Coordinates of C-alpha atoms in Angstrom, one line a residue:
M1 CA 95.8 191.5 52.2
K2 CA 96.8 188.0 51.1
T3 CA 95.2 185.3 53.3
I4 CA 96.3 181.9 54.4
C5 CA 93.6 179.2 54.9
L6 CA 95.0 176.3 56.9
Y7 CA 93.0 173.1 57.1
F8 CA 93.6 169.6 58.5
E9 CA 91.7 166.4 57.9
I10 CA 91.2 163.9 60.7
H11 CA 90.2 160.4 59.6
Q12 CA 91.0 157.0 61.0
I13 CA 90.8 153.6 59.2
T14 CA 88.5 151.0 60.7
H15 CA 90.5 147.8 60.2
L16 CA 88.6 144.7 59.0
K17 CA 89.5 141.3 60.3
R18 CA 90.3 138.1 58.4
Y19 CA 87.0 136.9 57.2
R20 CA 86.7 133.5 55.5
F21 CA 84.1 132.3 53.0
F22 CA 82.9 129.8 55.6
D23 CA 82.2 132.7 58.0
I24 CA 79.4 134.0 55.8
G25 CA 76.1 133.6 57.5
T26 CA 77.6 132.7 60.9
D27 CA 79.8 135.7 61.9
H28 CA 78.4 139.2 61.6
Y29 CA 81.3 141.0 63.3
Y30 CA 83.8 142.2 60.8
Y31 CA 86.4 144.3 62.7
D32 CA 89.9 143.8 64.1
D33 CA 89.5 145.6 67.5
Y34 CA 93.1 145.1 68.5
A35 CA 94.4 146.7 65.3
N36 CA 92.0 149.5 65.6
E37 CA 92.9 150.3 69.2
R38 CA 96.7 150.0 68.5
S39 CA 96.7 152.2 65.5
I40 CA 94.5 155.0 66.8
S41 CA 96.4 155.0 70.1
Y42 CA 99.7 155.3 68.3
I43 CA 98.5 158.1 66.1
A44 CA 96.9 160.0 69.0
E45 CA 100.2 159.8 71.0
H46 CA 102.6 160.6 68.2
S47 CA 100.6 163.0 66.0
Y48 CA 97.2 164.2 67.1
M49 CA 97.8 165.3 70.6
P50 CA 101.2 167.0 70.0
A51 CA 99.9 168.7 66.9
L52 CA 96.7 169.9 68.5
S53 CA 98.7 171.2 71.5
A54 CA 101.0 173.1 69.2
L55 CA 98.0 174.6 67.4
Q56 CA 96.4 175.5 70.7
E57 CA 99.7 177.3 71.7
M58 CA 99.7 179.2 68.4
I59 CA 96.1 180.4 69.0
Q60 CA 96.9 181.5 72.5
Q61 CA 100.0 183.4 71.4
N62 CA 98.1 185.0 68.4
P63 CA 94.7 185.9 69.7
G64 CA 92.3 186.8 66.9
Y65 CA 95.0 186.4 64.3
F66 CA 95.9 182.7 63.8
K67 CA 93.0 180.6 62.6
V68 CA 92.6 177.0 61.5
A69 CA 90.0 174.6 60.3
F70 CA 89.4 170.8 60.7
S71 CA 87.3 168.2 59.1
L72 CA 86.6 164.9 60.9
S73 CA 85.0 161.8 59.5
G74 CA 82.3 160.2 61.5
V75 CA 83.9 156.7 61.5
G76 CA 87.1 158.4 62.7
M77 CA 85.3 160.1 65.5
E78 CA 83.8 156.8 66.6
Q79 CA 87.3 155.3 66.9
L80 CA 88.5 158.4 68.8
E81 CA 85.5 158.0 71.2
L82 CA 86.4 154.4 71.9
H83 CA 90.2 154.6 72.1
A84 CA 91.4 158.2 72.3
P85 CA 88.7 160.5 73.7
Q86 CA 91.4 163.0 74.8
V87 CA 91.7 164.0 71.1
L88 CA 88.1 165.1 71.0
T89 CA 88.4 166.9 74.3
K90 CA 91.4 168.8 72.9
L91 CA 89.4 169.7 69.8
Q92 CA 86.6 171.0 72.0
E93 CA 89.1 173.2 73.9
L94 CA 90.3 174.6 70.5
N95 CA 86.7 175.2 69.5
E96 CA 86.2 177.4 72.6
T97 CA 88.8 179.8 71.4
G98 CA 86.6 181.0 68.6
Q99 CA 89.5 180.8 66.1
V100 CA 88.7 177.3 64.8
E101 CA 86.1 176.1 62.3
F102 CA 84.8 172.6 61.8
L103 CA 83.7 171.5 58.3
T104 CA 81.5 168.6 57.3
E105 CA 82.2 165.7 55.1
P106 CA 80.7 162.2 54.4
Y107 CA 80.3 160.5 57.8
S108 CA 81.7 157.2 56.3
H109 CA 84.6 158.9 54.5
G110 CA 83.2 157.0 51.6
L111 CA 82.6 157.4 47.9
A112 CA 78.8 157.8 47.9
G113 CA 79.0 161.0 46.0
L114 CA 80.0 159.0 42.9
A115 CA 77.3 156.4 43.3
N116 CA 74.1 157.4 45.1
H117 CA 72.8 160.9 45.6
E118 CA 70.5 160.1 48.6
S119 CA 73.2 158.2 50.4
F120 CA 75.7 161.0 49.9
K121 CA 73.1 163.5 51.2
R122 CA 72.4 161.5 54.3
D123 CA 76.1 160.9 54.9
I124 CA 76.9 164.6 54.8
E125 CA 73.9 165.6 57.0
K126 CA 74.7 162.8 59.5
M127 CA 78.2 164.3 59.8
S128 CA 76.9 167.8 60.3
D129 CA 74.6 166.6 63.1
K130 CA 77.5 165.0 64.9
I131 CA 79.7 168.1 64.5
E132 CA 76.9 170.3 65.8
S133 CA 76.4 168.0 68.8
Y134 CA 80.1 168.1 69.7
F135 CA 81.0 171.7 68.9
G136 CA 77.8 173.6 69.1
K137 CA 77.6 175.0 65.5
R138 CA 76.4 173.5 62.3
P139 CA 79.1 173.5 59.5
Q140 CA 78.7 176.0 56.6
V141 CA 81.5 174.6 54.4
A142 CA 81.8 171.0 53.2
R143 CA 84.5 168.8 51.7
N144 CA 84.3 165.3 50.2
S145 CA 86.4 162.3 51.1
S146 CA 90.0 163.0 49.9
L147 CA 88.7 166.3 48.3
I148 CA 86.8 164.3 45.6
Y149 CA 84.8 166.7 43.5
T150 CA 82.8 167.0 40.3
D151 CA 80.3 169.6 39.1
E152 CA 77.5 167.2 40.0
I153 CA 78.8 166.7 43.5
G154 CA 79.2 170.4 43.9
C155 CA 75.6 170.8 42.9
Q156 CA 74.5 168.3 45.5
V157 CA 76.4 170.0 48.2
A158 CA 74.9 173.4 47.2
S159 CA 71.4 171.9 47.4
L160 CA 72.0 171.1 51.0
G161 CA 72.6 174.7 51.9
Y162 CA 76.4 174.9 52.2
K163 CA 78.1 178.0 51.0
G164 CA 81.5 176.6 50.2
M165 CA 83.4 173.5 49.4
L166 CA 87.1 172.4 49.4
T167 CA 88.8 170.6 46.5
E168 CA 92.1 170.1 44.8
G169 CA 93.8 172.8 42.8
A170 CA 94.9 170.3 40.1
K171 CA 96.8 171.6 37.1
H172 CA 94.8 169.6 34.6
V173 CA 91.6 171.4 35.8
L174 CA 93.0 174.8 36.3
G175 CA 95.2 175.1 33.3
W176 CA 96.7 178.6 33.3
K177 CA 94.5 179.7 36.3
S178 CA 95.9 180.1 39.8
P179 CA 94.5 178.2 42.8
H180 CA 94.9 181.4 44.8
Y181 CA 91.4 182.7 44.0
V182 CA 87.9 181.7 45.0
Y183 CA 85.9 180.0 42.3
N184 CA 82.4 178.7 42.1
C185 CA 80.6 175.5 41.1
N186 CA 79.8 175.4 37.4
M187 CA 76.3 174.0 38.1
A188 CA 75.6 175.9 41.3
P189 CA 77.1 179.4 41.1
G190 CA 76.2 180.1 44.8
L191 CA 78.7 177.4 46.0
K192 CA 82.2 178.8 46.4
L193 CA 85.2 176.6 45.8
L194 CA 88.5 176.8 47.7
L195 CA 91.3 175.1 45.9
R196 CA 94.2 173.4 47.6
D197 CA 97.7 174.8 46.7
V198 CA 99.4 171.5 45.9
N199 CA 103.0 172.7 46.2
A200 CA 102.5 174.8 49.4
S201 CA 100.6 171.9 51.0
D202 CA 102.9 169.1 49.9
D203 CA 106.1 171.0 50.9
I204 CA 104.9 170.5 54.5
S205 CA 103.0 167.2 54.4
L206 CA 105.2 165.2 52.0
R207 CA 108.6 166.8 51.6
F208 CA 109.5 168.5 54.8
S209 CA 111.9 165.9 56.3
N210 CA 113.3 164.7 52.9
T211 CA 117.0 165.4 53.1
E212 CA 117.4 165.0 49.3
W213 CA 114.8 167.7 48.6
E214 CA 116.3 170.9 47.1
K215 CA 114.6 173.1 49.7
Y216 CA 115.7 171.1 52.7
P217 CA 115.8 172.2 55.4
L218 CA 112.7 174.3 55.0
F219 CA 112.5 177.3 57.4
A220 CA 109.3 179.1 58.3
D221 CA 110.4 182.5 57.1
Y222 CA 111.5 181.2 53.7
Y223 CA 108.2 179.3 53.3
I224 CA 106.1 182.4 54.2
N225 CA 108.3 184.7 51.9
D226 CA 107.5 182.4 49.0
L227 CA 103.8 182.7 49.7
A228 CA 104.1 186.5 50.0
K229 CA 105.8 186.7 46.6
C230 CA 102.6 185.6 44.8
P231 CA 101.0 188.4 42.7
E232 CA 99.3 191.0 44.8
A233 CA 95.9 190.4 43.1
E234 CA 95.8 186.8 44.3
Q235 CA 93.4 186.3 47.2
V236 CA 94.1 183.2 49.3
V237 CA 96.6 180.4 49.7
N238 CA 94.8 177.2 50.8
I239 CA 97.1 174.8 52.7
F240 CA 95.2 171.6 53.2
M241 CA 96.6 168.3 54.6
E242 CA 96.0 165.4 56.9
L243 CA 96.7 166.1 60.6
S244 CA 98.7 162.9 60.7
A245 CA 101.3 164.6 58.5
L246 CA 102.4 166.3 61.7
G247 CA 104.1 163.4 63.5
I248 CA 103.5 160.4 61.3
A249 CA 104.4 161.4 57.7
Q250 CA 106.8 164.0 59.1
P251 CA 108.2 162.7 62.4
L252 CA 108.3 164.9 65.4
S253 CA 112.1 164.6 65.4
S254 CA 112.1 166.6 62.1
N255 CA 111.1 169.7 64.1
I256 CA 107.9 169.9 62.1
L257 CA 106.0 171.4 65.0
E258 CA 108.6 174.0 65.6
F259 CA 108.3 175.0 62.0
L260 CA 104.5 175.1 62.3
K261 CA 104.6 177.3 65.4
A262 CA 106.8 179.8 63.7
L263 CA 104.4 180.4 60.8
P264 CA 102.1 183.0 62.5
V265 CA 105.0 185.3 63.5
C266 CA 106.6 185.1 60.0
A267 CA 103.2 185.6 58.3
R268 CA 102.4 188.7 60.4
S269 CA 105.8 190.2 59.5
A270 CA 105.2 189.5 55.8
G271 CA 101.8 191.2 55.9
L272 CA 99.7 188.0 55.5
E273 CA 96.7 187.0 57.6
F274 CA 94.9 183.8 58.5
A275 CA 91.2 183.0 57.9
T276 CA 88.8 180.0 58.2
P277 CA 87.1 178.6 55.0
S278 CA 83.8 180.3 56.0
E279 CA 85.6 183.7 56.4
V280 CA 87.3 183.2 53.0
C281 CA 83.9 182.5 51.4
D282 CA 82.4 185.6 53.0
R283 CA 85.3 187.9 52.3
F284 CA 86.1 187.1 48.6
Q285 CA 84.0 187.1 45.5
S286 CA 84.3 184.3 43.0
V287 CA 86.4 185.1 40.0
G288 CA 84.6 182.6 37.8
A289 CA 83.1 179.1 37.5
L290 CA 85.3 176.0 37.6
D291 CA 84.4 173.3 35.1
V292 CA 85.0 169.8 36.5
P293 CA 83.0 167.2 34.6
D294 CA 85.2 164.3 35.7
S295 CA 86.2 163.3 39.2
L296 CA 89.0 165.2 40.9
S297 CA 90.8 164.3 44.2
W298 CA 94.0 165.1 46.0
V299 CA 95.5 161.6 45.6
D300 CA 98.4 160.5 43.3
E301 CA 99.8 162.4 40.3
E302 CA 96.6 161.9 38.3
R303 CA 94.5 163.7 41.0
D304 CA 91.5 161.5 40.1
C305 CA 89.6 158.5 41.6
S306 CA 91.7 155.7 39.9
V307 CA 93.3 154.7 43.2
W308 CA 89.9 153.6 44.4
L309 CA 88.1 152.6 41.2
G310 CA 90.9 152.0 38.7
N311 CA 90.6 148.2 38.3
Q312 CA 87.9 145.7 37.8
M313 CA 88.1 144.3 41.3
Q314 CA 87.5 147.7 42.8
R315 CA 84.6 148.5 40.5
E316 CA 83.0 145.2 41.2
A317 CA 83.2 145.6 45.0
F318 CA 82.0 149.3 44.6
N319 CA 79.0 148.4 42.5
K320 CA 78.0 145.5 44.7
L321 CA 78.2 147.6 47.9
Y322 CA 76.0 150.4 46.4
S323 CA 73.5 147.9 44.9
V324 CA 71.8 147.9 48.3
A325 CA 72.2 151.6 49.0
D326 CA 68.5 152.3 48.5
R327 CA 67.5 149.6 50.9
L328 CA 69.8 151.1 53.6
I329 CA 68.1 154.5 53.3
I330 CA 65.0 153.1 55.0
A331 CA 66.8 150.8 57.4
Q332 CA 66.4 151.3 61.1
D333 CA 68.8 148.6 62.4
P334 CA 71.7 150.4 64.3
A335 CA 74.1 147.6 63.8
L336 CA 73.4 147.3 60.1
L337 CA 73.8 151.1 59.6
Q338 CA 77.1 151.1 61.5
D339 CA 78.4 148.3 59.3
W340 CA 77.2 150.3 56.3
D341 CA 79.3 153.3 57.4
Y342 CA 82.4 151.3 57.9
L343 CA 82.2 149.3 54.7
Q344 CA 81.8 152.5 52.7
A345 CA 85.1 153.9 53.9
S346 CA 87.3 154.6 50.9
N347 CA 90.4 152.8 52.3
N348 CA 88.6 149.5 51.8
F349 CA 88.9 150.1 48.0
R350 CA 92.4 151.6 48.1
F351 CA 93.7 148.4 49.6
M352 CA 92.7 146.8 46.3
T353 CA 94.6 149.2 44.0
T354 CA 97.0 147.8 41.5
K355 CA 98.5 151.1 40.5
P356 CA 102.3 151.0 40.3
S357 CA 102.5 154.3 42.2
N358 CA 100.9 152.6 45.2
A359 CA 103.2 149.5 45.1
N360 CA 104.5 150.2 48.6
I361 CA 101.2 151.1 50.2
D362 CA 100.6 149.8 53.7
R363 CA 97.8 147.2 53.1
G364 CA 97.5 146.2 56.7
I365 CA 96.6 142.5 57.0
Y366 CA 96.5 142.0 53.3
D367 CA 99.2 140.3 51.2
G368 CA 98.1 142.2 48.0
P369 CA 95.2 143.7 46.1
F370 CA 93.5 140.3 45.4
D371 CA 93.7 139.3 49.0
A372 CA 92.1 142.6 50.0
F373 CA 89.4 142.1 47.4
T374 CA 88.6 138.5 48.5
N375 CA 88.4 139.4 52.2
Y376 CA 86.2 142.5 51.5
M377 CA 83.9 140.5 49.2
N378 CA 83.4 137.8 51.8
I379 CA 82.3 140.4 54.4
L380 CA 80.2 142.1 51.8
G381 CA 78.5 138.8 51.0
D382 CA 77.4 138.4 54.6
F383 CA 76.4 142.1 54.9
I384 CA 74.2 142.0 51.8
S385 CA 72.5 138.8 52.9
R386 CA 71.6 140.5 56.2
V387 CA 70.2 143.5 54.3
R388 CA 68.2 141.3 52.0
A389 CA 66.9 139.3 54.9
L390 CA 65.6 142.5 56.5
Y391 CA 63.7 143.4 53.4
G392 CA 63.3 140.0 51.9
G393 CA 59.7 140.4 50.9
I394 CA 60.2 143.7 49.1
E395 CA 60.9 143.7 45.4
N396 CA 63.1 146.4 43.8
D397 CA 60.2 148.0 42.1
E398 CA 58.1 148.1 45.3
L399 CA 61.1 149.4 47.2
Q400 CA 61.6 152.2 44.7
Q401 CA 58.0 153.2 45.1
M402 CA 58.4 153.4 48.9
L403 CA 61.5 155.5 48.5
T404 CA 59.8 157.9 46.1
T405 CA 56.9 158.3 48.5
I406 CA 59.3 159.0 51.4
T407 CA 61.2 161.5 49.3
N408 CA 58.1 163.3 48.1
Q409 CA 56.7 163.5 51.7
G410 CA 60.0 164.9 52.9
K411 CA 59.9 167.6 50.2
L412 CA 56.3 168.4 51.0
L413 CA 57.1 168.8 54.7
D414 CA 60.1 171.1 53.8
M415 CA 57.8 173.2 51.7
K416 CA 55.2 173.5 54.5
D417 CA 57.9 174.4 57.0
K418 CA 59.2 177.2 54.7
E419 CA 55.6 178.5 54.2
I420 CA 55.0 178.5 57.9
Q421 CA 58.2 180.5 58.5
R422 CA 57.3 182.9 55.7
L423 CA 53.8 183.5 57.2
Q424 CA 55.3 183.9 60.7
S425 CA 57.8 186.5 59.5
K426 CA 54.9 188.4 57.7
L427 CA 52.8 188.3 60.9
E428 CA 55.7 189.7 63.0
K429 CA 56.1 192.6 60.6
L430 CA 52.4 193.4 60.8
D431 CA 52.2 192.9 64.6
P432 CA 55.6 193.5 66.3
D433 CA 54.2 192.1 69.6
A434 CA 53.3 188.8 68.0
K435 CA 56.8 187.3 68.4
T436 CA 56.9 188.2 72.1
R437 CA 53.5 186.6 72.7
K438 CA 54.5 183.5 70.8
T439 CA 57.7 183.1 72.9
A440 CA 55.8 183.6 76.1
A441 CA 53.2 181.0 75.0
K442 CA 55.9 178.4 74.4
K443 CA 57.2 178.6 78.0
P444 CA 55.9 175.9 80.3
A445 CA 53.4 177.0 82.9
A446 CA 55.9 176.3 85.7
A447 CA 58.4 178.6 84.1
R448 CA 55.8 181.4 83.7
K449 CA 54.9 181.1 87.4
A450 CA 58.5 181.0 88.6
P451 CA 58.6 184.7 89.6
A452 CA 55.6 184.3 91.9
K453 CA 57.2 181.3 93.6
K454 CA 60.3 183.3 94.2
T455 CA 58.4 186.1 95.8
A456 CA 56.5 183.8 98.0
A457 CA 59.7 182.1 99.1
K458 CA 61.2 185.5 99.9
K459 CA 58.2 186.5 102.1
T460 CA 58.5 183.2 104.0
A461 CA 62.1 183.9 104.6
E462 CA 61.3 187.3 105.9

């Protein structure tokens, strides 16, 4: 049976304030709190809450059948915690249905995967920790910011123990192949790849309310019938988009939510089913490796990283930011680490783009790409001076030796943990009662004596 995998990204820009050259060294707060509160409150009211309520209704009306996945950035969650906690509460309610999966991605929604392996690893694991703390389960599937992917990034994600990853079903990568199959990473065959169906996704997120579009108005039954017409052998249709497409890119007045709510009924009639990314990875075998030596994303016609790193200004800012990445790995200053997360966010580099296709991009407070570059570099100048002051007496060679030592010690501890687990499993096989005794030994003395206290209390009552 052909499967639909529906996924939404939730990320919120952290707006930077106007920061002058003369502020460097005197002002260490970089953010426009008013703009942040205003933008997240608007999106929560006009997109997130109505869309999540519609998805909740779809789950309630289709128990065990309709399923959906989400990926949240850590910096986006921090903005929601401050200004729109009702969104996170609604997501927790959806999680309790058992028909929702939460993925992991870089906490900063940044580009560390293209620059620094250790920063990327820590970014992913930090996000997984936050997802687990909110929703009670550690993610098994990952995605990179804006679905950025290369063979090397896939290999890094596989080394962290994830079984699947989402990316773009770009034509220049697939060639004659279809995105409706599960593939695997070229460098790590155990990592399965789920490829976004560009047309099926963009029909909803980009074109739905366009009155000049040849398919306008798009009805749910027509949309599902087109998916059902795909060759029978094809496995899965991956429909990935930003949640803000429902209400912002496509206004609520376009009846986008009514269209969405009709999808499960039409899909069931057409013999299609829904599954989460983890279920897709478990259910389908890979049909082959996907070779992606160069960066791939879901942005612009080129589906590459040129929107963030396509001009000299962007590359200069990017290289300067990650020149201190190794120093931040051993930093313990919470304020510095929070600034590091916010300054990594990819939108900081997108504001600097000079691509003609992004001529009408909303640049926020900036007049143009050079203005965005200047403001960001002023902030970065102050940030880097703070980082260097923290580790002023450490030369790069000495710092590298410290990092190598920390990495080697971490690997050694991991090896010892695995050896302990192996020996414990072996002991439990030889002595079935060993596990029971071990569990009992771990209980506090008060807990082990609890039954006796209860009996004594009962006798006293009698």
